[in-house]
XYZ file of C-alpha atoms in Angstrom:
385
model
C 110.024 273.246 219.232
C 106.349 274.053 220.450
C 105.684 274.109 223.878
C 103.349 271.290 223.230
C 105.459 269.020 221.798
C 107.987 269.343 223.916
C 105.630 269.093 227.093
C 105.016 265.446 225.216
C 108.289 264.717 225.179
C 109.044 265.359 228.510
C 105.938 263.704 229.868
C 107.778 260.888 228.138
C 110.777 260.911 230.219
C 108.826 260.973 233.215
C 110.339 258.069 236.278
C 106.420 256.958 236.070
C 107.005 255.032 233.068
C 109.682 253.224 235.103
C 106.650 251.593 237.462
C 106.388 249.350 234.532
C 109.616 247.812 234.921
C 109.654 247.502 238.409
C 111.953 251.007 239.120
C 115.499 249.639 238.583
C 114.816 247.116 236.198
C 112.977 249.537 233.830
C 116.492 251.861 234.358
C 118.653 248.848 233.432
C 116.866 248.144 229.839
C 119.996 248.441 227.158
C 120.147 249.507 224.197
C 116.954 249.146 221.796
C 114.168 251.283 222.144
C 116.451 254.208 221.550
C 117.031 253.230 218.274
C 114.317 251.403 217.537
C 112.467 254.676 218.219
C 114.569 256.698 215.271
C 114.980 253.707 213.155
C 113.751 255.030 209.745
C 114.507 258.231 208.580
C 110.963 258.718 207.592
C 110.288 257.894 211.321
C 111.785 259.635 213.638
C 109.711 261.549 214.675
C 106.603 259.405 215.325
C 108.682 256.813 217.142
C 109.857 258.939 219.341
C 107.112 258.958 221.605
C 105.247 255.858 221.846
C 103.943 255.515 225.004
C 103.408 252.118 224.999
C 107.016 251.987 224.814
C 108.558 254.442 227.019
C 111.522 255.081 225.460
C 114.354 253.044 227.298
C 117.270 254.650 226.666
C 116.664 257.646 224.744
C 117.307 259.966 226.885
C 120.008 258.502 228.990
C 122.088 257.688 225.880
C 122.267 261.667 224.834
C 119.354 260.270 221.926
C 117.268 262.853 223.083
C 118.526 266.583 222.099
C 115.083 268.112 221.978
C 115.828 268.477 226.274
C 119.381 270.038 225.079
C 118.818 273.448 226.238
C 117.794 272.108 230.096
C 120.670 270.335 229.451
C 123.077 272.370 227.881
C 125.732 272.548 229.981
C 126.315 268.402 229.727
C 128.624 266.468 227.424
C 126.322 264.502 225.287
C 126.635 261.250 224.640
C 125.884 259.722 221.538
C 126.332 256.047 220.433
C 128.919 255.878 217.859
C 129.015 255.649 214.776
C 130.066 251.939 213.178
C 133.469 251.502 210.954
C 133.095 251.911 206.900
C 133.078 249.070 205.235
C 134.785 248.397 201.583
C 133.313 245.933 199.142
C 135.291 242.509 197.929
C 134.972 239.790 195.964
C 133.767 236.827 197.812
C 131.743 233.454 196.558
C 128.644 234.851 195.054
C 130.112 237.959 193.569
C 129.103 240.027 190.767
C 130.948 240.424 187.559
C 133.073 243.315 189.455
C 133.790 241.298 192.348
C 131.399 243.364 194.709
C 128.373 241.111 196.203
C 125.295 240.310 194.778
C 122.259 241.472 196.561
C 119.909 239.207 195.515
C 122.025 236.070 196.127
C 123.896 236.872 199.071
C 120.143 237.368 200.577
C 118.655 233.980 199.647
C 122.148 232.377 200.288
C 121.453 233.622 203.809
C 118.206 232.321 203.697
C 119.342 228.611 203.035
C 121.543 228.913 205.443
C 119.191 229.977 207.954
C 116.606 227.763 207.493
C 118.679 225.130 208.328
C 119.607 226.194 211.996
C 117.943 223.963 214.482
C 114.616 224.578 215.154
C 115.597 224.295 218.960
C 113.679 225.499 222.387
C 114.241 226.655 225.861
C 112.633 228.470 229.164
C 114.760 231.229 228.543
C 115.880 233.401 225.129
C 119.430 234.926 225.927
C 121.470 237.986 224.400
C 123.806 239.360 225.148
C 124.628 242.855 223.261
C 127.459 245.749 223.399
C 127.649 249.481 223.069
C 129.724 251.914 222.723
C 128.783 255.901 223.391
C 130.027 258.622 221.903
C 130.451 261.835 224.748
C 131.082 265.059 222.132
C 131.896 268.555 223.601
C 129.661 270.826 224.134
C 128.498 272.672 220.693
C 126.120 275.719 221.135
C 123.636 276.383 218.281
C 119.936 276.841 216.898
C 117.860 276.062 220.111
C 121.058 275.347 222.333
C 122.648 278.339 224.090
C 125.967 278.094 225.665
C 124.322 277.433 229.365
C 124.181 280.453 231.590
C 124.959 280.327 235.468
C 126.478 278.427 237.415
C 123.936 276.030 238.171
C 124.468 274.587 235.019
C 127.849 273.712 235.405
C 130.569 274.264 233.256
C 130.234 272.017 229.986
C 132.622 269.744 228.982
C 135.567 270.479 226.189
C 136.586 267.043 225.604
C 135.572 264.332 223.966
C 135.621 260.529 224.572
C 134.243 256.948 224.183
C 132.519 254.344 226.064
C 132.073 251.108 225.513
C 130.324 248.340 227.633
C 128.011 245.094 227.404
C 124.616 243.256 229.079
C 122.964 240.984 229.059
C 119.948 239.890 229.005
C 117.242 236.968 229.305
C 113.174 236.423 228.747
C 111.951 233.403 230.315
C 108.655 231.447 229.702
C 106.452 230.972 233.022
C 103.186 228.792 233.597
C 100.734 230.400 230.927
C 100.842 233.876 229.910
C 103.393 235.427 232.637
C 107.070 235.910 231.311
C 109.922 236.728 233.864
C 112.462 238.747 232.411
C 116.513 239.386 233.799
C 118.963 241.607 232.985
C 123.001 241.898 234.033
C 125.226 245.089 233.434
C 127.083 246.776 232.882
C 129.415 244.865 232.325
C 133.399 245.371 230.407
C 133.457 248.893 230.577
C 136.043 250.842 228.338
C 136.568 254.572 228.434
C 138.828 255.307 225.409
C 139.972 259.292 223.874
C 140.519 260.410 220.623
C 143.477 262.349 221.621
C 145.898 262.648 224.611
C 144.559 266.372 224.533
C 140.539 264.926 225.254
C 142.241 262.663 227.901
C 144.304 265.527 229.312
C 141.092 267.668 229.440
C 139.026 265.009 230.976
C 141.380 264.372 234.080
C 141.585 268.082 234.185
C 137.623 268.146 234.616
C 138.492 265.573 238.200
C 138.253 263.286 235.576
C 134.096 262.497 235.891
C 131.909 259.607 235.475
C 130.708 258.957 231.977
C 127.967 257.712 230.777
C 127.701 254.384 229.485
C 124.863 252.043 229.146
C 122.210 253.546 231.417
C 125.186 253.759 233.902
C 128.530 254.976 234.348
C 132.398 254.115 233.759
C 132.140 253.241 237.972
C 129.160 251.494 237.538
C 129.047 248.410 238.953
C 127.387 245.096 236.779
C 124.262 244.211 238.541
C 121.644 241.711 237.893
C 117.824 243.118 238.266
C 114.785 240.571 237.526
C 111.057 241.411 237.168
C 107.880 240.758 236.175
C 106.082 243.271 234.104
C 106.693 245.239 231.730
C 107.230 242.973 228.581
C 106.008 245.520 226.018
C 109.181 247.347 226.596
C 111.006 244.093 224.945
C 108.534 242.730 222.523
C 110.203 243.109 219.305
C 108.147 245.821 217.028
C 106.997 245.819 213.246
C 106.659 249.309 213.141
C 103.674 250.405 215.311
C 102.983 246.733 216.005
C 104.477 244.780 219.073
C 105.239 240.876 218.644
C 103.870 239.050 222.039
C 106.948 237.060 223.259
C 104.236 234.062 223.198
C 103.479 234.372 219.907
C 106.885 234.739 218.307
C 107.586 231.136 217.067
C 104.153 231.512 215.944
C 104.733 233.910 213.153
C 104.442 232.692 209.463
C 107.452 230.660 208.360
C 106.776 230.885 204.578
C 107.818 233.970 202.544
C 104.258 234.588 201.245
C 102.818 234.143 204.026
C 104.810 236.390 206.002
C 105.138 238.716 203.656
C 101.189 239.170 203.629
C 101.191 239.306 207.418
C 103.302 242.032 207.205
C 102.141 244.316 204.345
C 98.568 243.562 206.604
C 100.514 245.326 209.353
C 102.375 247.723 206.829
C 98.915 248.844 205.271
C 97.254 249.229 208.534
C 99.836 252.036 209.474
C 100.116 253.764 206.198
C 96.776 254.801 207.345
C 97.851 255.752 210.467
C 99.343 253.414 213.433
C 99.393 253.405 217.427
C 100.456 256.476 218.917
C 100.566 258.752 215.978
C 102.978 256.517 213.367
C 103.337 256.801 210.384
C 104.757 254.150 207.845
C 106.435 254.938 204.879
C 105.833 254.587 201.509
C 108.011 251.972 200.445
C 107.342 248.684 202.280
C 110.141 247.393 201.878
C 111.843 249.919 204.435
C 109.168 249.158 206.631
C 110.377 245.519 206.829
C 114.191 245.803 206.409
C 114.041 248.627 209.684
C 112.102 245.991 211.766
C 114.065 243.308 210.503
C 116.778 243.308 212.886
C 113.994 243.467 215.794
C 113.385 240.459 214.086
C 116.474 238.614 213.566
C 117.149 239.053 217.588
C 114.105 237.717 218.430
C 113.870 233.285 218.694
C 111.979 233.661 215.857
C 111.652 230.358 214.379
C 114.503 229.195 211.418
C 111.325 229.083 208.897
C 110.579 233.130 209.960
C 114.043 233.852 209.281
C 114.662 232.541 205.952
C 111.553 233.760 204.915
C 112.416 237.186 205.825
C 115.993 237.241 203.990
C 113.786 236.117 200.823
C 111.359 239.077 201.419
C 114.884 241.297 201.688
C 116.060 239.594 198.953
C 113.140 240.608 196.470
C 112.954 244.536 197.593
C 114.228 246.935 195.225
C 115.312 248.843 197.685
C 117.251 246.775 200.015
C 121.275 245.963 198.977
C 124.193 244.931 200.329
C 126.994 247.209 200.361
C 129.814 245.393 200.714
C 132.232 243.307 202.797
C 133.428 245.292 206.694
C 135.443 243.457 209.588
C 132.669 244.908 212.512
C 134.051 246.831 215.897
C 134.790 242.961 218.028
C 136.793 242.419 214.877
C 134.275 239.910 213.418
C 133.719 239.663 209.616
C 130.365 240.356 208.214
C 128.158 242.031 205.215
C 126.655 245.206 205.606
C 123.120 245.579 204.187
C 121.206 248.971 203.326
C 118.305 250.039 202.334
C 116.659 253.202 200.297
C 115.291 256.034 202.472
C 116.313 254.553 205.613
C 119.881 255.409 207.657
C 119.848 251.439 209.371
C 123.213 249.408 208.212
C 122.797 245.683 209.680
C 125.845 243.390 209.834
C 125.617 239.680 208.434
C 127.359 236.637 209.573
C 127.848 235.225 205.484
C 128.538 231.576 207.394
C 125.931 231.523 209.827
C 123.302 234.615 208.677
C 122.872 235.517 212.288
C 122.891 239.411 212.581
C 126.208 240.466 213.889
C 125.645 244.589 214.174
C 122.607 247.163 213.970
C 123.878 250.810 213.152
C 121.219 253.483 212.448
C 123.358 256.525 211.242
C 121.276 259.478 212.301
C 121.329 263.672 211.985
C 121.879 264.549 215.548
C 120.119 267.873 217.085
C 120.634 271.787 215.829
C 123.955 272.014 217.285
C 125.506 268.928 217.814
C 127.382 266.933 215.482
C 125.913 263.845 213.890
C 125.628 260.159 215.040
C 124.924 257.065 215.408
C 123.497 254.032 216.988
C 126.054 250.813 216.981
C 125.544 247.711 218.856
C 127.280 244.671 218.551
C 125.540 241.207 219.176
C 127.657 239.296 221.198
C 125.900 236.064 221.961
C 121.986 234.845 222.001
C 120.365 231.612 222.170
C 118.129 229.418 224.248
C 118.858 228.623 228.059
C 117.363 226.738 230.541
C 116.941 229.213 233.732
C 117.552 233.313 233.922
C 121.244 233.728 234.767
C 122.307 230.908 232.960
C 124.598 231.866 229.241
C 124.386 229.371 225.631
C 127.332 226.777 225.501
C 130.046 228.208 223.752
């Protein structure tokens, strides 16, 4: 890495960015900017450093391996990859028993369109994230740390998991109020007894989890500024919360809207981002952000219809996610992203990005399970189940 690139990356990680979210609130933002920063194989570098979105999780979850030289003695925390999926027969399947992509996505569009168009004061979501703590492994650009100041490289592998709750609440005019609560339900596991013994021999140190550690207590943080850190993103374009419900609700209008953004990003979007040449890839890597936002049933249905006629998008089969929920896995050519959708409700269950790790590190992936979402009438409330 060139010195100016390293300087820019380090600058993006400076605590000054935290001030936009009122100190602690910024640090407590969960998961998704790290994933959004690397959502497509052709957009990896461009999405690392947008000044508008000071990478919420990128450094804290171990996603910024470019600074690995400075942190080489620490265990590398990478959100872990998801379970494999195998094709299976089901209603609407093709002649070979596997799911047909177009049939499934059009059926999901029909299901999404039938969802109630209820609105509330606050949009709530609860997300679970897994992180793999990998042993230190030297490699090109990641030398073995020298000197006692760097500490002893960790030699064990572990997995942490935790959940976090988020609220985005409308106030008068264009004002917004945000809240986040976590980490919740922290779990720590080891792949082998040898790894657990090595962790204990190291003094059972706290391990990274959702911008905290395995010994962190849940904490509620509320803030008013920094909505750009939680806005849905399409390419380099942010969608303001107050305009999400106004997105086009027919597939023709939504596709024209998305193509206009894509063409702008093809010419060169904000902060050096350049969109991939394939429109389908561009839409697919942003689709999860729109599915998790309070878009209308019409917009969600339209998005499924656009994906249904996108040649690069395909269904890979039925799987069971880490929470034990059955779903259908969807990928797109040219990306490392996989989405898992609930067949009965058309709700997005999981997001996974199987990215390539840094020099000297094993490949890892981001894995998020969306546990719950919906409208509530006040910050701190949760949807009825």
